[in-house]
Amino acid sequence: MKYLLFTIVSIVDLISLGSAISQRTFQEIQEEIASYGDIAKAIINLAVYGKAQNRSYERLALLVDTIGPRLSGSKNLEKAIQIMYQNLQEDGLENVHLEPVKIPHWERGEESAVMLEPRTHKMAILGLGSSIGTPPEGITAEVLVVTSFDELHRRAPQARGKIVVYNQPYVNYSSTVLYRVQGASEAARVGAVASLIRSVASSSIYSPHTGLQEYQDGVPKIPTACITVEDAEMMSRMASRGSRIVIQLKMGAKNYPDADSFNTVAELVGSKYPEQVVLVSGHLDSWDVGQGAMDDGGGAFISWETLSLIKDLGLRPKRTLRLVLWTAEEQGGVGAFQYYQLHKANISNYSLVMESDLGTFFPYGLQFTGSDKARAIMKEVMCLLQPINVTQVLQYGEGTDISYWIQAGVPGASLLDDLYKYFSFHHSHGDTMTVMDPKQMNVAAAVWAVVSFVVADMEEMLPRS
Amino acid sequence: MKYLLFTIVSIVDLISLGSAISQRTFQEIQEEIASYGDIAKAIINLAVYGKAQNRSYERLALLVDTIGPRLSGSKNLEKAIQIMYQNLQEDGLENVHLEPVKIPHWERGEESAVMLEPRTHKMAILGLGSSIGTPPEGITAEVLVVTSFDELHRRAPQARGKIVVYNQPYVNYSSTVLYRVQGASEAARVGAVASLIRSVASSSIYSPHTGLQEYQDGVPKIPTACITVEDAEMMSRMASRGSRIVIQLKMGAKNYPDADSFNTVAELVGSKYPEQVVLVSGHLDSWDVGQGAMDDGGGAFISWETLSLIKDLGLRPKRTLRLVLWTAEEQGGVGAFQYYQLHKANISNYSLVMESDLGTFFPYGLQFTGSDKARAIMKEVMCLLQPINVTQVLQYGEGTDISYWIQAGVPGASLLDDLYKYFSFHHSHGDTMTVMDPKQMNVAAAVWAVVSFVVADMEEMLPRS
């Protein structure tokens, strides 16, 4: 639906392009953007070669080594928010404040899965976010292995009373993740007692990858966890040989009442149009495994770094550059939705919303959603990044937290980098500082800072459809 | 020492090359080898494109899915040996028999490591083979992080009463593995109470990689385990910030009296020189994690496949082609050493010893140790593999199990392939069938079969130094 919507918008843009253009010619805009060449070089020099190099990496390492993972509803997340509040104040940023929101509180508790037949095998699992637990004695049942929802539906009569194991191939994240999100309810519809989903991952060293799942209304809730690619494939082979597979699944997962949390905000207030906003962001919460260094520590910290770099250079854009560190993104953009509800009355003043939530490795380019005119402007802005060779403007600005604004017509941008690497570590115990590279973070921060500063400082806001 | 020895031998070979050549000219030998072109093509066709394709993969998957990992001294290993004995008989091979040996019996038991300071963090560990356990209440101690033995020695006074954590960088397996093998005794020498070693691995998704460690005589034995690259790096960062790190380590590891086991042997008896031998091999034992599919299920099963392919084509070489599936390689080539002791009187009849124990992915080529004359012959033999583009003859035939023969002067060969991939999964929970590729195994088996058949069938044995 999202992509279809964007296509329609783009066609409309194309038709109305002539009339939508402002008083200024595009050449005047090009010249304005080109005039930021020295500022862009100064930002790049400071971030990549100067005294700020490796700062976002070092700051991030300190936070995530100190706190660890930051699950929605956990004390760790609230500690991290308080530390970041202090960090942003100590950094000399403006309007540093916390905006209260309510967020989900789920805990996994103790969990285990043991194959009892055809042989004893202790399996690595991670319960999926929002899943219910099992009874204390666990659920012991025979397994039905399927490779798709289609196969599940074809074999529906065999699913009753079973644990459904999904061994769906990894195609790409956005399509394959449907098994994680909907697998439990689809299995419950045909009478399954639990479901185990092959981790949605581009590679594996016997690594389970957790994530959110969603129960559907009117369908019984059954416990659900992810298993490794390795175990999903093994059970598929066993089943194809006719072996009976029996698993004992124990999950202590519990859902608690919503918890108090905060979106963390800081600004560089605009010199000329302070009410107008360019928003840069990442989310501070993570899953409860690994360190949440990549997802989304990196995105949060290059966004902070953006304001630090601009402040360090003594720059102040005409519009307000606002940093938001979202809470409870992993639970479905929960903090960001409440932010949108609170601030949407001011939507006409949002020039650009940016979120980095797909890794801060060496960027391939900027993903962007907006009118053709706005895209043409972004292409000019990205030319300023020729010194570090990151100039591409790609389709579809992404980010759960900024999606509310993008869907309402605000131009949106995100960073794209090595998704194979990203989805190797995503939501797993392997999401740690070991994945992060300070030099790559320097470059990502430079891109983030140049784009957000120039768009915040140009004479006009980005044009909408 | 090993490499130095080979260099000296090579120089001697070079000097004596003229006199060492047999009655036949090299051109005659070249012509003889070239005459195997059709046989080589038949083997390749059967293995890679014909009805045998994917057979070694399917056979291996069935064994390792059924049995799981096969640790020295375990019931799993003995079950696997009995199944293989039956498999080889049912395959119609000759002289199928088990040769009894004594092997180490170590069990890891329950184990855990929890960081207590500076924050609570449950760490993934794998005790190292032959390590003693801790007392039931565990060992709780402060950590000293070092990145090298040099640093340990420089900081020796700080090690007393501590748990030494090694965060050595991964350079390559043969040099970095010294930390796993000697780390405990080196730490114990300076008064440490336990040691934790960064896994010796080329990549990690929070994956511990176990392996053998060796206590040194006269040094106190302390418990030792591997930790993940991620945790080693994190503790290094914490220590560099001045944080005090405390870990509680619990290991239920136990060493038992040596167990009974077997090397598994099968043959195609030579038609003309049955007392002469070309030996193809891999090891059947594994570590107690994953499935031991790659290390060394793949090597064992392409070696079996070699005899199957030759038998299926109705071929019988002049010399005996002997398959050996070693036991207790992971404990230091224990089964192979006893085989060597038993059979070394017949060493003059061993033309070539081969072991595949570095993966059965798409091979880069054949590693080979032997005289220059023998190497020249192997290069001609490898030309027969031009149809699948695997023609390189590289330095240094490798394999713990064949090293006894190679050091005594018998030519030795092994397969070389993608070592980055190999050491990503090696000795970890990730060593499963998911790593294996049937098409790559087909090619590896074809190389193995062509080389071993031709060398076993040529009129003369490979010349030694």
PDB file of N, CA, C and O in Angstrom, chain B residues 273-307:
ATOM      1  N   TYR B 273      48.869 -54.135  -7.598  1.00  0.00           N
ATOM      2  CA  TYR B 273      49.758 -53.939  -6.441  1.00  0.00           C
ATOM      3  C   TYR B 273      48.888 -53.765  -5.190  1.00  0.00           C
ATOM      4  O   TYR B 273      48.849 -52.687  -4.590  1.00  0.00           O
ATOM      5  N   PRO B 274      48.178 -54.825  -4.806  1.00  0.00           N
ATOM      6  CA  PRO B 274      47.186 -54.652  -3.726  1.00  0.00           C
ATOM      7  C   PRO B 274      47.825 -54.234  -2.406  1.00  0.00           C
ATOM      8  O   PRO B 274      47.148 -53.658  -1.560  1.00  0.00           O
ATOM      9  N   GLU B 275      49.108 -54.498  -2.221  1.00  0.00           N
ATOM     10  CA  GLU B 275      49.778 -54.134  -0.963  1.00  0.00           C
ATOM     11  C   GLU B 275      50.117 -52.651  -0.925  1.00  0.00           C
ATOM     12  O   GLU B 275      50.398 -52.102   0.134  1.00  0.00           O
ATOM     13  N   GLN B 276      50.095 -52.004  -2.102  1.00  0.00           N
ATOM     14  CA  GLN B 276      50.379 -50.562  -2.155  1.00  0.00           C
ATOM     15  C   GLN B 276      49.076 -49.779  -1.964  1.00  0.00           C
ATOM     16  O   GLN B 276      48.010 -50.231  -2.367  1.00  0.00           O
ATOM     17  N   VAL B 277      49.217 -48.572  -1.366  1.00  0.00           N
ATOM     18  CA  VAL B 277      48.023 -47.875  -0.874  1.00  0.00           C
ATOM     19  C   VAL B 277      48.000 -46.410  -1.309  1.00  0.00           C
ATOM     20  O   VAL B 277      49.015 -45.713  -1.206  1.00  0.00           O
ATOM     21  N   VAL B 278      46.854 -45.952  -1.765  1.00  0.00           N
ATOM     22  CA  VAL B 278      46.521 -44.519  -1.761  1.00  0.00           C
ATOM     23  C   VAL B 278      45.402 -44.361  -0.746  1.00  0.00           C
ATOM     24  O   VAL B 278      44.374 -45.043  -0.845  1.00  0.00           O
ATOM     25  N   LEU B 279      45.631 -43.486   0.236  1.00  0.00           N
ATOM     26  CA  LEU B 279      44.696 -43.356   1.348  1.00  0.00           C
ATOM     27  C   LEU B 279      43.898 -42.058   1.195  1.00  0.00           C
ATOM     28  O   LEU B 279      44.473 -40.977   1.035  1.00  0.00           O
ATOM     29  N   VAL B 280      42.575 -42.151   1.210  1.00  0.00           N
ATOM     30  CA  VAL B 280      41.711 -40.950   1.214  1.00  0.00           C
ATOM     31  C   VAL B 280      40.963 -40.926   2.536  1.00  0.00           C
ATOM     32  O   VAL B 280      40.510 -41.969   3.018  1.00  0.00           O
ATOM     33  N   SER B 281      40.815 -39.730   3.105  1.00  0.00           N
ATOM     34  CA  SER B 281      40.269 -39.715   4.465  1.00  0.00           C
ATOM     35  C   SER B 281      39.657 -38.383   4.867  1.00  0.00           C
ATOM     36  O   SER B 281      39.883 -37.341   4.243  1.00  0.00           O
ATOM     37  N   GLY B 282      38.881 -38.483   5.930  1.00  0.00           N
ATOM     38  CA  GLY B 282      38.338 -37.358   6.672  1.00  0.00           C
ATOM     39  C   GLY B 282      38.058 -37.899   8.063  1.00  0.00           C
ATOM     40  O   GLY B 282      38.180 -39.100   8.288  1.00  0.00           O
ATOM     41  N   HIS B 283      37.674 -37.023   8.991  1.00  0.00           N
ATOM     42  CA  HIS B 283      37.405 -37.585  10.333  1.00  0.00           C
ATOM     43  C   HIS B 283      35.920 -37.545  10.667  1.00  0.00           C
ATOM     44  O   HIS B 283      35.205 -36.623  10.269  1.00  0.00           O
ATOM     45  N   LEU B 284      35.512 -38.569  11.395  1.00  0.00           N
ATOM     46  CA  LEU B 284      34.088 -38.763  11.675  1.00  0.00           C
ATOM     47  C   LEU B 284      33.690 -38.069  12.969  1.00  0.00           C
ATOM     48  O   LEU B 284      32.531 -37.708  13.144  1.00  0.00           O
ATOM     49  N   ASP B 285      34.625 -37.904  13.877  1.00  0.00           N
ATOM     50  CA  ASP B 285      34.298 -37.208  15.122  1.00  0.00           C
ATOM     51  C   ASP B 285      34.158 -35.717  14.855  1.00  0.00           C
ATOM     52  O   ASP B 285      34.608 -35.215  13.819  1.00  0.00           O
ATOM     53  N   SER B 286      33.549 -35.013  15.810  1.00  0.00           N
ATOM     54  CA  SER B 286      33.380 -33.561  15.702  1.00  0.00           C
ATOM     55  C   SER B 286      33.385 -32.984  17.110  1.00  0.00           C
ATOM     56  O   SER B 286      33.516 -33.719  18.084  1.00  0.00           O
ATOM     57  N   TRP B 287      33.213 -31.670  17.216  1.00  0.00           N
ATOM     58  CA  TRP B 287      32.932 -31.110  18.525  1.00  0.00           C
ATOM     59  C   TRP B 287      31.474 -31.393  18.892  1.00  0.00           C
ATOM     60  O   TRP B 287      30.739 -31.968  18.073  1.00  0.00           O
ATOM     61  N   ASP B 288      31.083 -31.026  20.082  1.00  0.00           N
ATOM     62  CA  ASP B 288      29.761 -31.409  20.588  1.00  0.00           C
ATOM     63  C   ASP B 288      28.718 -30.324  20.355  1.00  0.00           C
ATOM     64  O   ASP B 288      27.714 -30.262  21.062  1.00  0.00           O
ATOM     65  N   VAL B 289      28.973 -29.455  19.379  1.00  0.00           N
ATOM     66  CA  VAL B 289      28.031 -28.391  19.040  1.00  0.00           C
ATOM     67  C   VAL B 289      27.756 -28.463  17.540  1.00  0.00           C
ATOM     68  O   VAL B 289      28.565 -29.000  16.793  1.00  0.00           O
ATOM     69  N   GLY B 290      26.639 -27.904  17.107  1.00  0.00           N
ATOM     70  CA  GLY B 290      26.286 -27.985  15.703  1.00  0.00           C
ATOM     71  C   GLY B 290      26.065 -29.428  15.295  1.00  0.00           C
ATOM     72  O   GLY B 290      25.599 -30.258  16.094  1.00  0.00           O
ATOM     73  N   GLN B 291      26.401 -29.721  14.042  1.00  0.00           N
ATOM     74  CA  GLN B 291      26.215 -31.079  13.529  1.00  0.00           C
ATOM     75  C   GLN B 291      27.522 -31.699  13.048  1.00  0.00           C
ATOM     76  O   GLN B 291      27.509 -32.820  12.545  1.00  0.00           O
ATOM     77  N   GLY B 292      28.636 -30.976  13.160  1.00  0.00           N
ATOM     78  CA  GLY B 292      29.878 -31.516  12.593  1.00  0.00           C
ATOM     79  C   GLY B 292      29.703 -31.835  11.117  1.00  0.00           C
ATOM     80  O   GLY B 292      30.264 -32.804  10.605  1.00  0.00           O
ATOM     81  N   ALA B 293      28.923 -30.995  10.432  1.00  0.00           N
ATOM     82  CA  ALA B 293      28.641 -31.244   9.006  1.00  0.00           C
ATOM     83  C   ALA B 293      29.819 -30.824   8.143  1.00  0.00           C
ATOM     84  O   ALA B 293      30.213 -31.524   7.216  1.00  0.00           O
ATOM     85  N   MET B 294      30.388 -29.668   8.473  1.00  0.00           N
ATOM     86  CA  MET B 294      31.504 -29.121   7.705  1.00  0.00           C
ATOM     87  C   MET B 294      32.822 -29.706   8.203  1.00  0.00           C
ATOM     88  O   MET B 294      33.690 -30.047   7.405  1.00  0.00           O
ATOM     89  N   ASP B 295      32.959 -29.788   9.525  1.00  0.00           N
ATOM     90  CA  ASP B 295      34.185 -30.260  10.181  1.00  0.00           C
ATOM     91  C   ASP B 295      33.855 -31.509  10.978  1.00  0.00           C
ATOM     92  O   ASP B 295      33.448 -31.420  12.116  1.00  0.00           O
ATOM     93  N   ASP B 296      34.025 -32.657  10.375  1.00  0.00           N
ATOM     94  CA  ASP B 296      34.570 -32.853   9.045  1.00  0.00           C
ATOM     95  C   ASP B 296      33.680 -33.814   8.279  1.00  0.00           C
ATOM     96  O   ASP B 296      34.146 -34.620   7.500  1.00  0.00           O
ATOM     97  N   GLY B 297      32.344 -33.689   8.539  1.00  0.00           N
ATOM     98  CA  GLY B 297      31.429 -34.519   7.774  1.00  0.00           C
ATOM     99  C   GLY B 297      31.713 -34.448   6.289  1.00  0.00           C
ATOM    100  O   GLY B 297      31.768 -35.473   5.596  1.00  0.00           O
ATOM    101  N   GLY B 298      31.912 -33.236   5.783  1.00  0.00           N
ATOM    102  CA  GLY B 298      32.144 -33.049   4.349  1.00  0.00           C
ATOM    103  C   GLY B 298      33.360 -33.814   3.861  1.00  0.00           C
ATOM    104  O   GLY B 298      33.294 -34.524   2.846  1.00  0.00           O
ATOM    105  N   GLY B 299      34.466 -33.720   4.596  1.00  0.00           N
ATOM    106  CA  GLY B 299      35.694 -34.422   4.199  1.00  0.00           C
ATOM    107  C   GLY B 299      35.525 -35.927   4.243  1.00  0.00           C
ATOM    108  O   GLY B 299      35.976 -36.651   3.346  1.00  0.00           O
ATOM    109  N   ALA B 300      34.868 -36.401   5.293  1.00  0.00           N
ATOM    110  CA  ALA B 300      34.643 -37.845   5.426  1.00  0.00           C
ATOM    111  C   ALA B 300      33.773 -38.356   4.279  1.00  0.00           C
ATOM    112  O   ALA B 300      34.046 -39.403   3.684  1.00  0.00           O
ATOM    113  N   PHE B 301      32.737 -37.566   3.946  1.00  0.00           N
ATOM    114  CA  PHE B 301      31.759 -38.067   2.978  1.00  0.00           C
ATOM    115  C   PHE B 301      32.211 -37.917   1.525  1.00  0.00           C
ATOM    116  O   PHE B 301      31.804 -38.710   0.679  1.00  0.00           O
ATOM    117  N   ILE B 302      33.052 -36.918   1.205  1.00  0.00           N
ATOM    118  CA  ILE B 302      33.594 -36.924  -0.171  1.00  0.00           C
ATOM    119  C   ILE B 302      34.630 -38.032  -0.308  1.00  0.00           C
ATOM    120  O   ILE B 302      34.861 -38.537  -1.409  1.00  0.00           O
ATOM    121  N   SER B 303      35.226 -38.446   0.814  1.00  0.00           N
ATOM    122  CA  SER B 303      36.180 -39.560   0.746  1.00  0.00           C
ATOM    123  C   SER B 303      35.431 -40.869   0.504  1.00  0.00           C
ATOM    124  O   SER B 303      35.846 -41.698  -0.322  1.00  0.00           O
ATOM    125  N   TRP B 304      34.335 -41.048   1.213  1.00  0.00           N
ATOM    126  CA  TRP B 304      33.493 -42.215   0.926  1.00  0.00           C
ATOM    127  C   TRP B 304      32.995 -42.149  -0.530  1.00  0.00           C
ATOM    128  O   TRP B 304      33.070 -43.126  -1.274  1.00  0.00           O
ATOM    129  N   GLU B 305      32.528 -40.947  -0.924  1.00  0.00           N
ATOM    130  CA  GLU B 305      31.990 -40.765  -2.272  1.00  0.00           C
ATOM    131  C   GLU B 305      33.033 -41.152  -3.332  1.00  0.00           C
ATOM    132  O   GLU B 305      32.691 -41.711  -4.377  1.00  0.00           O
ATOM    133  N   THR B 306      34.295 -40.883  -3.040  1.00  0.00           N
ATOM    134  CA  THR B 306      35.379 -41.220  -3.966  1.00  0.00           C
ATOM    135  C   THR B 306      35.356 -42.710  -4.304  1.00  0.00           C
ATOM    136  O   THR B 306      35.381 -43.103  -5.480  1.00  0.00           O
ATOM    137  N   LEU B 307      35.271 -43.552  -3.275  1.00  0.00           N
ATOM    138  CA  LEU B 307      35.235 -44.995  -3.528  1.00  0.00           C
ATOM    139  C   LEU B 307      33.937 -45.392  -4.226  1.00  0.00           C
ATOM    140  O   LEU B 307      33.935 -46.242  -5.120  1.00  0.00           O
TER     141      LEU B 307
END
